[in-house]
mmCIF file of C-alpha atoms in Angstrom:
data_model
loop_
_atom_site.group_PDB
_atom_site.id
_atom_site.type_symbol
_atom_site.label_atom_id
_atom_site.label_comp_id
_atom_site.label_asym_id
_atom_site.label_seq_id
_atom_site.Cartn_x
_atom_site.Cartn_y
_atom_site.Cartn_z
ATOM 1 C CA UNK A 1 108.705 126.355 113.509
ATOM 2 C CA UNK A 2 110.054 122.829 113.111
ATOM 3 C CA UNK A 3 109.787 121.583 109.511
ATOM 4 C CA UNK A 4 107.955 118.420 110.611
ATOM 5 C CA UNK A 5 105.310 120.535 112.371
ATOM 6 C CA UNK A 6 105.076 122.963 109.437
ATOM 7 C CA UNK A 7 104.480 120.210 106.886
ATOM 8 C CA UNK A 8 102.094 118.344 109.200
ATOM 9 C CA UNK A 9 99.896 121.389 109.868
ATOM 10 C CA UNK A 10 100.098 123.480 106.710
ATOM 11 C CA UNK A 11 100.123 121.045 103.769
ATOM 12 C CA UNK A 12 96.521 120.623 102.649
ATOM 13 C CA UNK A 13 94.916 117.304 101.787
ATOM 14 C CA UNK A 14 94.568 118.357 98.139
ATOM 15 C CA UNK A 15 98.310 119.056 97.912
ATOM 16 C CA UNK A 16 99.061 115.675 99.511
ATOM 17 C CA UNK A 17 96.845 113.996 96.917
ATOM 18 C CA UNK A 18 98.622 115.877 94.112
ATOM 19 C CA UNK A 19 102.040 114.751 95.355
ATOM 20 C CA UNK A 20 100.883 111.139 95.688
ATOM 21 C CA UNK A 21 99.279 111.116 92.229
ATOM 22 C CA UNK A 22 102.294 112.580 90.440
ATOM 23 C CA UNK A 23 104.694 110.304 92.314
ATOM 24 C CA UNK A 24 102.443 107.354 91.477
ATOM 25 C CA UNK A 25 102.521 108.174 87.760
ATOM 26 C CA UNK A 26 106.309 107.891 87.762
ATOM 27 C CA UNK A 27 106.111 104.708 89.827
ATOM 28 C CA UNK A 28 103.656 103.222 87.324
ATOM 29 C CA UNK A 29 106.077 103.949 84.491
ATOM 30 C CA UNK A 30 108.763 101.939 86.277
ATOM 31 C CA UNK A 31 106.327 99.079 86.903
ATOM 32 C CA UNK A 32 105.390 98.975 83.241
ATOM 33 C CA UNK A 33 109.051 99.102 82.257
ATOM 34 C CA UNK A 34 109.877 96.103 84.417
ATOM 35 C CA UNK A 35 106.777 93.986 83.840
ATOM 36 C CA UNK A 36 106.869 94.402 80.056
ATOM 37 C CA UNK A 37 109.609 91.755 80.070
ATOM 38 C CA UNK A 38 107.336 89.142 81.652
ATOM 39 C CA UNK A 39 104.799 89.706 78.894
ATOM 40 C CA UNK A 40 107.178 89.889 75.932
ATOM 41 C CA UNK A 41 110.239 87.801 76.821
ATOM 42 C CA UNK A 42 108.888 84.554 75.311
ATOM 43 C CA UNK A 43 108.073 86.398 72.056
ATOM 44 C CA UNK A 44 111.471 88.114 72.008
ATOM 45 C CA UNK A 45 113.141 84.723 72.489
ATOM 46 C CA UNK A 46 111.187 83.339 69.524
ATOM 47 C CA UNK A 47 112.006 86.365 67.350
ATOM 48 C CA UNK A 48 115.732 86.127 68.040
ATOM 49 C CA UNK A 49 115.768 82.313 68.097
ATOM 50 C CA UNK A 50 117.127 82.117 71.644
ATOM 51 C CA UNK A 51 117.200 79.320 74.216
ATOM 52 C CA UNK A 52 115.594 80.203 77.565
ATOM 53 C CA UNK A 53 118.915 80.597 79.388
ATOM 54 C CA UNK A 54 120.273 82.954 76.712
ATOM 55 C CA UNK A 55 117.021 84.909 76.619
ATOM 56 C CA UNK A 56 117.341 85.381 80.386
ATOM 57 C CA UNK A 57 120.318 87.633 79.645
ATOM 58 C CA UNK A 58 117.830 90.242 78.395
ATOM 59 C CA UNK A 59 116.140 90.309 81.800
ATOM 60 C CA UNK A 60 119.442 90.099 83.643
ATOM 61 C CA UNK A 61 120.977 92.980 81.687
ATOM 62 C CA UNK A 62 117.917 95.058 82.572
ATOM 63 C CA UNK A 63 118.294 94.198 86.240
ATOM 64 C CA UNK A 64 122.038 94.835 86.140
ATOM 65 C CA UNK A 65 121.190 98.307 84.840
ATOM 66 C CA UNK A 66 118.643 98.652 87.668
ATOM 67 C CA UNK A 67 121.335 97.656 90.143
ATOM 68 C CA UNK A 68 123.679 100.349 88.826
ATOM 69 C CA UNK A 69 120.913 102.943 88.733
ATOM 70 C CA UNK A 70 119.759 102.186 92.273
ATOM 71 C CA UNK A 71 123.310 102.344 93.623
ATOM 72 C CA UNK A 72 124.166 105.654 91.988
ATOM 73 C CA UNK A 73 120.848 107.485 92.029
ATOM 74 C CA UNK A 74 120.493 107.510 95.810
ATOM 75 C CA UNK A 75 123.880 109.180 96.230
ATOM 76 C CA UNK A 76 123.184 111.611 93.370
ATOM 77 C CA UNK A 77 119.763 112.529 94.786
ATOM 78 C CA UNK A 78 121.334 113.223 98.187
ATOM 79 C CA UNK A 79 123.703 115.651 96.420
ATOM 80 C CA UNK A 80 121.740 117.438 93.663
ATOM 81 C CA UNK A 81 118.187 116.875 94.890
ATOM 82 C CA UNK A 82 115.212 114.662 94.149
ATOM 83 C CA UNK A 83 113.306 116.667 91.549
ATOM 84 C CA UNK A 84 115.945 117.217 88.799
ATOM 85 C CA UNK A 85 117.011 113.594 88.939
ATOM 86 C CA UNK A 86 113.424 112.408 88.507
ATOM 87 C CA UNK A 87 113.218 114.295 85.203
ATOM 88 C CA UNK A 88 116.471 112.802 83.907
ATOM 89 C CA UNK A 89 115.527 109.247 84.820
ATOM 90 C CA UNK A 90 112.003 109.435 83.362
ATOM 91 C CA UNK A 91 113.527 110.605 80.075
ATOM 92 C CA UNK A 92 115.959 107.678 80.031
ATOM 93 C CA UNK A 93 113.178 105.154 80.686
ATOM 94 C CA UNK A 94 110.880 106.566 78.008
ATOM 95 C CA UNK A 95 113.457 106.764 75.222
ATOM 96 C CA UNK A 96 115.345 103.532 75.793
ATOM 97 C CA UNK A 97 112.236 101.447 76.461
ATOM 98 C CA UNK A 98 110.985 102.525 73.036
ATOM 99 C CA UNK A 99 114.326 101.589 71.482
ATOM 100 C CA UNK A 100 113.909 98.093 72.969
ATOM 101 C CA UNK A 101 111.065 97.506 70.523
ATOM 102 C CA UNK A 102 113.287 97.909 67.478
ATOM 103 C CA UNK A 103 114.628 94.821 65.673
ATOM 104 C CA UNK A 104 118.288 95.421 66.544
ATOM 105 C CA UNK A 105 121.124 92.950 66.973
ATOM 106 C CA UNK A 106 121.201 91.012 70.237
ATOM 107 C CA UNK A 107 124.291 92.722 71.700
ATOM 108 C CA UNK A 108 122.818 96.176 71.097
ATOM 109 C CA UNK A 109 119.543 95.038 72.632
ATOM 110 C CA UNK A 110 121.368 94.017 75.817
ATOM 111 C CA UNK A 111 123.024 97.473 75.995
ATOM 112 C CA UNK A 112 119.693 99.230 75.437
ATOM 113 C CA UNK A 113 118.081 97.132 78.171
ATOM 114 C CA UNK A 114 120.957 97.968 80.550
ATOM 115 C CA UNK A 115 120.447 101.713 80.031
ATOM 116 C CA UNK A 116 116.679 101.281 80.398
ATOM 117 C CA UNK A 117 117.315 99.400 83.624
ATOM 118 C CA UNK A 118 119.526 102.236 84.885
ATOM 119 C CA UNK A 119 116.561 104.581 84.624
ATOM 120 C CA UNK A 120 114.114 102.084 86.130
ATOM 121 C CA UNK A 121 116.295 101.188 89.100
ATOM 122 C CA UNK A 122 117.311 104.774 89.709
ATOM 123 C CA UNK A 123 113.840 106.288 89.710
ATOM 124 C CA UNK A 124 112.308 104.107 92.438
ATOM 125 C CA UNK A 125 114.468 105.137 95.438
ATOM 126 C CA UNK A 126 114.361 108.814 94.449
ATOM 127 C CA UNK A 127 110.564 108.981 94.148
ATOM 128 C CA UNK A 128 110.194 106.972 97.365
ATOM 129 C CA UNK A 129 112.471 109.330 99.309
ATOM 130 C CA UNK A 130 110.725 112.350 97.782
ATOM 131 C CA UNK A 131 107.215 111.360 98.858
ATOM 132 C CA UNK A 132 108.423 110.196 102.296
ATOM 133 C CA UNK A 133 109.737 113.681 103.029
ATOM 134 C CA UNK A 134 106.301 115.253 102.465
ATOM 135 C CA UNK A 135 104.028 112.633 104.079
ATOM 136 C CA UNK A 136 102.348 113.305 107.483
ATOM 137 C CA UNK A 137 103.406 110.723 110.064
ATOM 138 C CA UNK A 138 99.832 109.620 110.833
ATOM 139 C CA UNK A 139 99.268 108.370 107.280
ATOM 140 C CA UNK A 140 102.834 108.133 105.975
ATOM 141 C CA UNK A 141 102.894 104.353 105.796
ATOM 142 C CA UNK A 142 99.566 104.204 104.000
ATOM 143 C CA UNK A 143 100.578 106.848 101.446
ATOM 144 C CA UNK A 144 103.834 105.061 100.694
ATOM 145 C CA UNK A 145 102.081 101.718 100.229
ATOM 146 C CA UNK A 146 99.576 103.463 97.933
ATOM 147 C CA UNK A 147 102.591 104.761 95.993
ATOM 148 C CA UNK A 148 103.925 101.220 95.725
ATOM 149 C CA UNK A 149 100.394 100.117 94.822
ATOM 150 C CA UNK A 150 100.636 102.127 91.631
ATOM 151 C CA UNK A 151 103.040 99.393 90.543
ATOM 152 C CA UNK A 152 99.926 97.304 89.972
ATOM 153 C CA UNK A 153 98.376 100.076 87.863
ATOM 154 C CA UNK A 154 101.445 100.251 85.642
ATOM 155 C CA UNK A 155 101.548 96.459 85.383
ATOM 156 C CA UNK A 156 97.877 96.249 84.423
ATOM 157 C CA UNK A 157 98.146 99.018 81.825
ATOM 158 C CA UNK A 158 101.164 97.465 80.112
ATOM 159 C CA UNK A 159 99.435 94.078 80.362
ATOM 160 C CA UNK A 160 96.410 95.430 78.501
ATOM 161 C CA UNK A 161 98.673 96.943 75.848
ATOM 162 C CA UNK A 162 100.543 93.633 75.481
ATOM 163 C CA UNK A 163 97.435 91.487 74.974
ATOM 164 C CA UNK A 164 95.715 93.997 72.661
ATOM 165 C CA UNK A 165 97.910 96.373 70.648
ATOM 166 C CA UNK A 166 100.999 94.216 71.111
ATOM 167 C CA UNK A 167 99.343 90.850 70.633
ATOM 168 C CA UNK A 168 100.778 90.281 67.143
ATOM 169 C CA UNK A 169 103.736 92.672 67.369
ATOM 170 C CA UNK A 170 105.483 92.964 70.728
ATOM 171 C CA UNK A 171 107.347 96.096 69.545
ATOM 172 C CA UNK A 172 104.205 98.201 70.009
ATOM 173 C CA UNK A 173 104.276 97.350 73.701
ATOM 174 C CA UNK A 174 107.646 99.114 73.944
ATOM 175 C CA UNK A 175 106.870 102.067 71.682
ATOM 176 C CA UNK A 176 104.092 103.286 74.018
ATOM 177 C CA UNK A 177 106.754 104.249 76.573
ATOM 178 C CA UNK A 178 107.436 107.405 74.579
ATOM 179 C CA UNK A 179 104.269 108.739 76.210
ATOM 180 C CA UNK A 180 106.302 108.931 79.413
ATOM 181 C CA UNK A 181 108.030 112.055 78.093
ATOM 182 C CA UNK A 182 104.705 113.884 78.357
ATOM 183 C CA UNK A 183 104.658 113.354 82.132
ATOM 184 C CA UNK A 184 107.723 115.577 82.578
ATOM 185 C CA UNK A 185 105.386 118.578 82.561
ATOM 186 C CA UNK A 186 104.115 117.512 85.997
ATOM 187 C CA UNK A 187 107.472 118.427 87.536
ATOM 188 C CA UNK A 188 106.576 122.103 87.075
ATOM 189 C CA UNK A 189 103.800 121.731 89.637
ATOM 190 C CA UNK A 190 105.689 120.075 92.500
ATOM 191 C CA UNK A 191 108.438 121.477 94.764
ATOM 192 C CA UNK A 192 111.868 120.121 95.539
ATOM 193 C CA UNK A 193 112.021 118.273 98.876
ATOM 194 C CA UNK A 194 111.900 120.995 101.540
ATOM 195 C CA UNK A 195 113.819 118.837 104.006
ATOM 196 C CA UNK A 196 116.574 118.243 101.441
ATOM 197 C CA UNK A 197 116.924 121.985 100.774
ATOM 198 C CA UNK A 198 117.016 122.855 104.471
ATOM 199 C CA UNK A 199 119.639 120.249 105.272
ATOM 200 C CA UNK A 200 121.736 121.618 102.411
ATOM 201 C CA UNK A 201 121.440 125.112 103.945
ATOM 202 C CA UNK A 202 119.378 126.458 101.010
ATOM 203 C CA UNK A 203 116.888 128.296 103.255
ATOM 204 C CA UNK A 204 115.608 130.894 100.761
ATOM 205 C CA UNK A 205 115.081 128.243 98.092
ATOM 206 C CA UNK A 206 113.190 126.095 100.603
ATOM 207 C CA UNK A 207 110.818 128.980 101.385
ATOM 208 C CA UNK A 208 110.199 129.593 97.663
ATOM 209 C CA UNK A 209 109.379 125.910 97.178
ATOM 210 C CA UNK A 210 106.921 126.077 100.080
ATOM 211 C CA UNK A 211 104.739 128.266 97.859
ATOM 212 C CA UNK A 212 104.196 125.283 95.540
ATOM 213 C CA UNK A 213 102.751 123.539 98.595
ATOM 214 C CA UNK A 214 100.374 126.458 99.179
ATOM 215 C CA UNK A 215 102.404 127.659 102.193
ATOM 216 C CA UNK A 216 103.470 131.309 102.522
ATOM 217 C CA UNK A 217 105.823 131.243 105.515
ATOM 218 C CA UNK A 218 108.616 133.709 106.211
ATOM 219 C CA UNK A 219 109.532 132.688 109.749
ATOM 220 C CA UNK A 220 112.419 130.590 111.030
ATOM 221 C CA UNK A 221 112.314 126.944 109.961
ATOM 222 C CA UNK A 222 114.036 124.465 112.255
ATOM 223 C CA UNK A 223 115.296 121.019 111.279
ATOM 224 C CA UNK A 224 117.360 118.451 113.122
ATOM 225 C CA UNK A 225 120.578 117.545 111.358
ATOM 226 C CA UNK A 226 122.342 114.199 111.519
ATOM 227 C CA UNK A 227 126.128 113.991 111.396
ATOM 228 C CA UNK A 228 127.218 112.147 108.268
ATOM 229 C CA UNK A 229 130.339 110.408 107.047
ATOM 230 C CA UNK A 230 132.141 111.575 103.916
ATOM 231 C CA UNK A 231 131.227 108.375 102.020
ATOM 232 C CA UNK A 232 127.382 108.310 102.111
ATOM 233 C CA UNK A 233 126.865 104.536 102.031
ATOM 234 C CA UNK A 234 129.081 104.056 105.118
ATOM 235 C CA UNK A 235 126.443 105.844 107.209
ATOM 236 C CA UNK A 236 124.229 102.783 106.843
ATOM 237 C CA UNK A 237 126.793 100.623 108.658
ATOM 238 C CA UNK A 238 127.417 102.846 111.661
ATOM 239 C CA UNK A 239 126.740 101.064 114.949
ATOM 240 C CA UNK A 240 123.395 102.856 115.323
ATOM 241 C CA UNK A 241 122.107 101.506 111.989
ATOM 242 C CA UNK A 242 124.093 98.310 111.374
ATOM 243 C CA UNK A 243 121.591 95.680 112.560
ATOM 244 C CA UNK A 244 118.678 97.494 110.912
ATOM 245 C CA UNK A 245 120.587 97.798 107.638
ATOM 246 C CA UNK A 246 121.454 94.089 107.553
ATOM 247 C CA UNK A 247 117.820 93.179 108.226
ATOM 248 C CA UNK A 248 116.550 95.610 105.579
ATOM 249 C CA UNK A 249 119.056 94.360 103.005
ATOM 250 C CA UNK A 250 118.131 90.707 103.565
ATOM 251 C CA UNK A 251 114.384 91.341 103.358
ATOM 252 C CA UNK A 252 114.738 93.421 100.204
ATOM 253 C CA UNK A 253 116.859 90.694 98.635
ATOM 254 C CA UNK A 254 114.475 87.825 99.379
ATOM 255 C CA UNK A 255 111.317 89.715 98.386
ATOM 256 C CA UNK A 256 112.923 90.795 95.126
ATOM 257 C CA UNK A 257 114.413 87.370 94.394
ATOM 258 C CA UNK A 258 111.061 85.705 95.001
ATOM 259 C CA UNK A 259 109.115 88.300 93.024
ATOM 260 C CA UNK A 260 111.300 88.144 89.920
ATOM 261 C CA UNK A 261 111.638 84.374 90.182
ATOM 262 C CA UNK A 262 107.847 84.135 90.082
ATOM 263 C CA UNK A 263 107.103 86.792 87.487
ATOM 264 C CA UNK A 264 109.966 87.115 84.984
ATOM 265 C CA UNK A 265 109.322 83.678 83.481
ATOM 266 C CA UNK A 266 105.739 83.356 84.778
ATOM 267 C CA UNK A 267 104.145 82.301 81.452
ATOM 268 C CA UNK A 268 106.802 79.576 81.088
ATOM 269 C CA UNK A 269 106.494 78.528 84.746
ATOM 270 C CA UNK A 270 102.706 78.159 84.426
ATOM 271 C CA UNK A 271 103.173 76.269 81.169
ATOM 272 C CA UNK A 272 105.590 73.869 82.880
ATOM 273 C CA UNK A 273 103.379 73.309 85.930
ATOM 274 C CA UNK A 274 100.097 72.545 84.142
ATOM 275 C CA UNK A 275 101.236 71.730 80.599
ATOM 276 C CA UNK A 276 99.431 74.558 78.801
ATOM 277 C CA UNK A 277 100.584 76.595 75.795
ATOM 278 C CA UNK A 278 102.705 79.729 76.316
ATOM 279 C CA UNK A 279 100.058 81.884 74.605
ATOM 280 C CA UNK A 280 97.358 80.725 77.009
ATOM 281 C CA UNK A 281 99.627 80.992 80.059
ATOM 282 C CA UNK A 282 100.173 84.684 79.227
ATOM 283 C CA UNK A 283 96.464 85.183 79.975
ATOM 284 C CA UNK A 284 96.953 83.547 83.397
ATOM 285 C CA UNK A 285 99.931 85.833 83.914
ATOM 286 C CA UNK A 286 97.810 88.896 83.200
ATOM 287 C CA UNK A 287 95.217 87.725 85.750
ATOM 288 C CA UNK A 288 97.937 87.463 88.390
ATOM 289 C CA UNK A 289 99.228 90.922 87.483
ATOM 290 C CA UNK A 290 95.739 92.301 88.125
ATOM 291 C CA UNK A 291 95.799 90.657 91.576
ATOM 292 C CA UNK A 292 98.738 92.871 92.545
ATOM 293 C CA UNK A 293 96.296 95.701 93.230
ATOM 294 C CA UNK A 294 94.387 94.012 96.097
ATOM 295 C CA UNK A 295 97.787 92.992 97.467
ATOM 296 C CA UNK A 296 98.836 96.617 97.789
ATOM 297 C CA UNK A 297 95.437 97.525 99.243
ATOM 298 C CA UNK A 298 95.949 94.836 101.893
ATOM 299 C CA UNK A 299 99.365 96.271 102.729
ATOM 300 C CA UNK A 300 98.014 99.842 102.868
ATOM 301 C CA UNK A 301 95.344 98.735 105.351
ATOM 302 C CA UNK A 302 97.379 96.625 107.747
ATOM 303 C CA UNK A 303 100.495 98.853 107.866
ATOM 304 C CA UNK A 304 98.633 101.613 109.734
ATOM 305 C CA UNK A 305 96.396 99.183 111.599
ATOM 306 C CA UNK A 306 98.865 96.782 113.219
ATOM 307 C CA UNK A 307 102.174 98.513 112.476
ATOM 308 C CA UNK A 308 105.128 97.908 110.187
ATOM 309 C CA UNK A 309 106.739 94.883 111.851
ATOM 310 C CA UNK A 310 103.654 92.714 112.242
ATOM 311 C CA UNK A 311 102.250 93.597 108.825
ATOM 312 C CA UNK A 312 105.542 92.812 107.084
ATOM 313 C CA UNK A 313 105.873 89.508 108.962
ATOM 314 C CA UNK A 314 102.331 88.443 108.029
ATOM 315 C CA UNK A 315 102.909 89.352 104.385
ATOM 316 C CA UNK A 316 106.195 87.441 104.174
ATOM 317 C CA UNK A 317 104.696 84.403 105.907
ATOM 318 C CA UNK A 318 101.661 84.473 103.609
ATOM 319 C CA UNK A 319 103.895 84.677 100.526
ATOM 320 C CA UNK A 320 105.906 81.726 101.802
ATOM 321 C CA UNK A 321 102.855 79.538 102.450
ATOM 322 C CA UNK A 322 101.299 80.333 99.079
ATOM 323 C CA UNK A 323 104.614 79.629 97.337
ATOM 324 C CA UNK A 324 104.383 76.024 98.584
ATOM 325 C CA UNK A 325 100.787 75.727 97.342
ATOM 326 C CA UNK A 326 101.633 77.321 93.986
ATOM 327 C CA UNK A 327 104.548 74.918 93.517
ATOM 328 C CA UNK A 328 102.192 71.945 93.827
ATOM 329 C CA UNK A 329 99.466 73.366 91.526
ATOM 330 C CA UNK A 330 98.595 71.029 88.658
ATOM 331 C CA UNK A 331 95.301 72.421 87.324
ATOM 332 C CA UNK A 332 94.373 75.828 85.828
ATOM 333 C CA UNK A 333 92.019 76.591 88.733
ATOM 334 C CA UNK A 334 94.702 75.826 91.316
ATOM 335 C CA UNK A 335 97.184 77.980 89.397
ATOM 336 C CA UNK A 336 94.770 80.922 89.366
ATOM 337 C CA UNK A 337 93.745 80.620 93.030
ATOM 338 C CA UNK A 338 97.159 79.890 94.521
ATOM 339 C CA UNK A 339 98.940 82.251 92.136
ATOM 340 C CA UNK A 340 96.521 85.077 92.940
ATOM 341 C CA UNK A 341 96.928 84.627 96.704
ATOM 342 C CA UNK A 342 100.704 84.398 96.262
ATOM 343 C CA UNK A 343 100.616 87.673 94.328
ATOM 344 C CA UNK A 344 98.459 89.396 96.966
ATOM 345 C CA UNK A 345 100.793 88.542 99.858
ATOM 346 C CA UNK A 346 103.940 89.256 97.833
ATOM 347 C CA UNK A 347 102.698 92.697 96.765
ATOM 348 C CA UNK A 348 101.648 93.481 100.319
ATOM 349 C CA UNK A 349 105.208 92.701 101.449
ATOM 350 C CA UNK A 350 106.677 94.837 98.655
ATOM 351 C CA UNK A 351 104.475 97.798 99.548
ATOM 352 C CA UNK A 352 105.281 97.596 103.250
ATOM 353 C CA UNK A 353 109.067 97.276 102.854
ATOM 354 C CA UNK A 354 109.053 100.280 100.499
ATOM 355 C CA UNK A 355 107.180 102.303 103.138
ATOM 356 C CA UNK A 356 109.177 100.967 106.089
ATOM 357 C CA UNK A 357 112.722 101.452 104.771
ATOM 358 C CA UNK A 358 112.810 105.274 104.371
ATOM 359 C CA UNK A 359 111.314 105.676 107.852
ATOM 360 C CA UNK A 360 114.364 103.982 109.369
ATOM 361 C CA UNK A 361 116.902 106.548 108.113
ATOM 362 C CA UNK A 362 117.283 110.382 108.258
ATOM 363 C CA UNK A 363 116.997 112.759 105.294
ATOM 364 C CA UNK A 364 120.793 113.099 104.998
ATOM 365 C CA UNK A 365 121.141 109.568 103.671
ATOM 366 C CA UNK A 366 117.549 108.363 103.181
ATOM 367 C CA UNK A 367 117.856 108.212 99.383
ATOM 368 C CA UNK A 368 121.212 106.443 99.751
ATOM 369 C CA UNK A 369 119.554 103.844 102.004
ATOM 370 C CA UNK A 370 116.689 103.410 99.547
ATOM 371 C CA UNK A 371 119.076 103.160 96.634
ATOM 372 C CA UNK A 372 121.397 100.688 98.342
ATOM 373 C CA UNK A 373 118.529 98.421 99.370
ATOM 374 C CA UNK A 374 117.118 98.759 95.878
ATOM 375 C CA UNK A 375 120.507 97.876 94.395
ATOM 376 C CA UNK A 376 120.591 94.663 96.399
ATOM 377 C CA UNK A 377 117.082 93.932 95.164
ATOM 378 C CA UNK A 378 118.397 94.316 91.615
ATOM 379 C CA UNK A 379 121.148 91.787 92.330
ATOM 380 C CA UNK A 380 118.321 89.445 93.219
ATOM 381 C CA UNK A 381 116.583 90.485 90.007
ATOM 382 C CA UNK A 382 119.659 89.508 88.016
ATOM 383 C CA UNK A 383 119.999 86.116 89.680
ATOM 384 C CA UNK A 384 116.328 85.120 89.923
ATOM 385 C CA UNK A 385 115.538 84.741 86.177
ATOM 386 C CA UNK A 386 118.677 82.645 85.670
ATOM 387 C CA UNK A 387 117.841 80.526 88.721
ATOM 388 C CA UNK A 388 114.286 79.780 87.576
ATOM 389 C CA UNK A 389 115.208 79.198 83.934
ATOM 390 C CA UNK A 390 117.703 76.567 85.082
ATOM 391 C CA UNK A 391 115.071 74.854 87.256
ATOM 392 C CA UNK A 392 112.180 74.360 84.824
ATOM 393 C CA UNK A 393 112.488 70.583 85.345
ATOM 394 C CA UNK A 394 112.518 70.942 89.131
ATOM 395 C CA UNK A 395 110.131 73.825 89.794
ATOM 396 C CA UNK A 396 108.551 72.404 92.949
ATOM 397 C CA UNK A 397 111.913 72.356 94.740
ATOM 398 C CA UNK A 398 112.901 75.783 93.392
ATOM 399 C CA UNK A 399 109.695 77.521 94.484
ATOM 400 C CA UNK A 400 109.707 75.741 97.865
ATOM 401 C CA UNK A 401 113.207 77.123 98.453
ATOM 402 C CA UNK A 402 111.823 80.612 97.957
ATOM 403 C CA UNK A 403 109.247 79.893 100.645
ATOM 404 C CA UNK A 404 111.955 79.044 103.176
ATOM 405 C CA UNK A 405 114.029 82.201 102.665
ATOM 406 C CA UNK A 406 110.862 84.313 102.949
ATOM 407 C CA UNK A 407 110.052 82.842 106.379
ATOM 408 C CA UNK A 408 113.572 83.658 107.560
ATOM 409 C CA UNK A 409 113.051 87.252 106.444
ATOM 410 C CA UNK A 410 109.836 87.502 108.451
ATOM 411 C CA UNK A 411 111.565 86.262 111.605
ATOM 412 C CA UNK A 412 114.371 88.817 111.198
ATOM 413 C CA UNK A 413 111.813 91.618 110.940
ATOM 414 C CA UNK A 414 110.218 90.598 114.247
ATOM 415 C CA UNK A 415 113.547 90.220 116.050
ATOM 416 C CA UNK A 416 115.546 93.171 114.680
ATOM 417 C CA UNK A 417 112.997 95.587 113.211
ATOM 418 C CA UNK A 418 112.075 98.895 114.875
ATOM 419 C CA UNK A 419 108.452 100.000 114.869
ATOM 420 C CA UNK A 420 108.014 103.398 113.164
ATOM 421 C CA UNK A 421 104.209 103.678 113.029
ATOM 422 C CA UNK A 422 103.133 107.217 113.959
ATOM 423 C CA UNK A 423 106.691 108.420 114.681
ATOM 424 C CA UNK A 424 108.481 111.460 113.259
ATOM 425 C CA UNK A 425 111.403 110.943 110.878
ATOM 426 C CA UNK A 426 114.484 113.155 110.590
#
């Protein structure tokens, strides 16, 4: 039996839910690890006595670590497997996030944030590839957007911690990441990617892992294999994938650049636009973080309703339009309304591109594709905080520029993108 058919017919709904929930827990940890900077960076800058541009190095070092992690983890996962790497990366995130809360010298803090970023950036493409390889084609897009939607859950949880337990001492907000080590126990209850094992020729191991899916199958399992080049990343630029890869890379870059430009310095941006205090603007920031959840729900609905290309175009266009409105906001109500709508469309775009990308590439280099796209997103994450912090006196122009590059991304999706709704993946 073909592996696609076996997984489609024999994996129960309860097992699918278990895989989504466990994957979403790890995704939420990454979200919390990234968004904690938006909520604590102003306080860290005050504690260390830093100017905004210097303080941006904390965010940029984190994103540089995410870049390195995303680049390397995809290749590593395509060699050693998804499951063992997930455990390693979760451990890194938990331990080094907690260390970020200590009052250490600035240089050491930058190193700690780099290592934390390595774990954060590395975990995303591995978990994404893992869940993709178990998801039925009829609901694959929706499940992957739900996975990305757990980003909102992680953001909200760390936001609550920041404005309650960490209100007077930001260090507490980082110490709670040690709880992430407890989630490693979940790895005992999920299998390694069956497709990965089969394509590596580990047939007996694949059949043993099927038992964790509730499948007792001893027959022949068939899987289509794709020829691959010796250097994994070069597969993305073969003639068959070149145009798609360039489109994917651009869209990932602009979504990430826009997202981190909006959110890394969001309390300061809001303060600059409407002249409110940083402390009060953090409350606005938390409200916008909460609005990420309906954004992912929007993406989860439209991706299986109108397809990947149209849903991604609409989300990018909506983000662009709301960026223009947000840039011209001058009252608290306008900030909340325009910022919330901006967040909804932006998160919808994020969810859809995370679901769309792994569908465009085969198992042999799916994690490499995810990791490479994620690495480019981290380059954007490095540049975006510096860009915004240098434009506090000219925010309307800066945010309007983001709107333009988002529209270009939407057009590229319509022209170059390939529709994958309801189709099998290799």
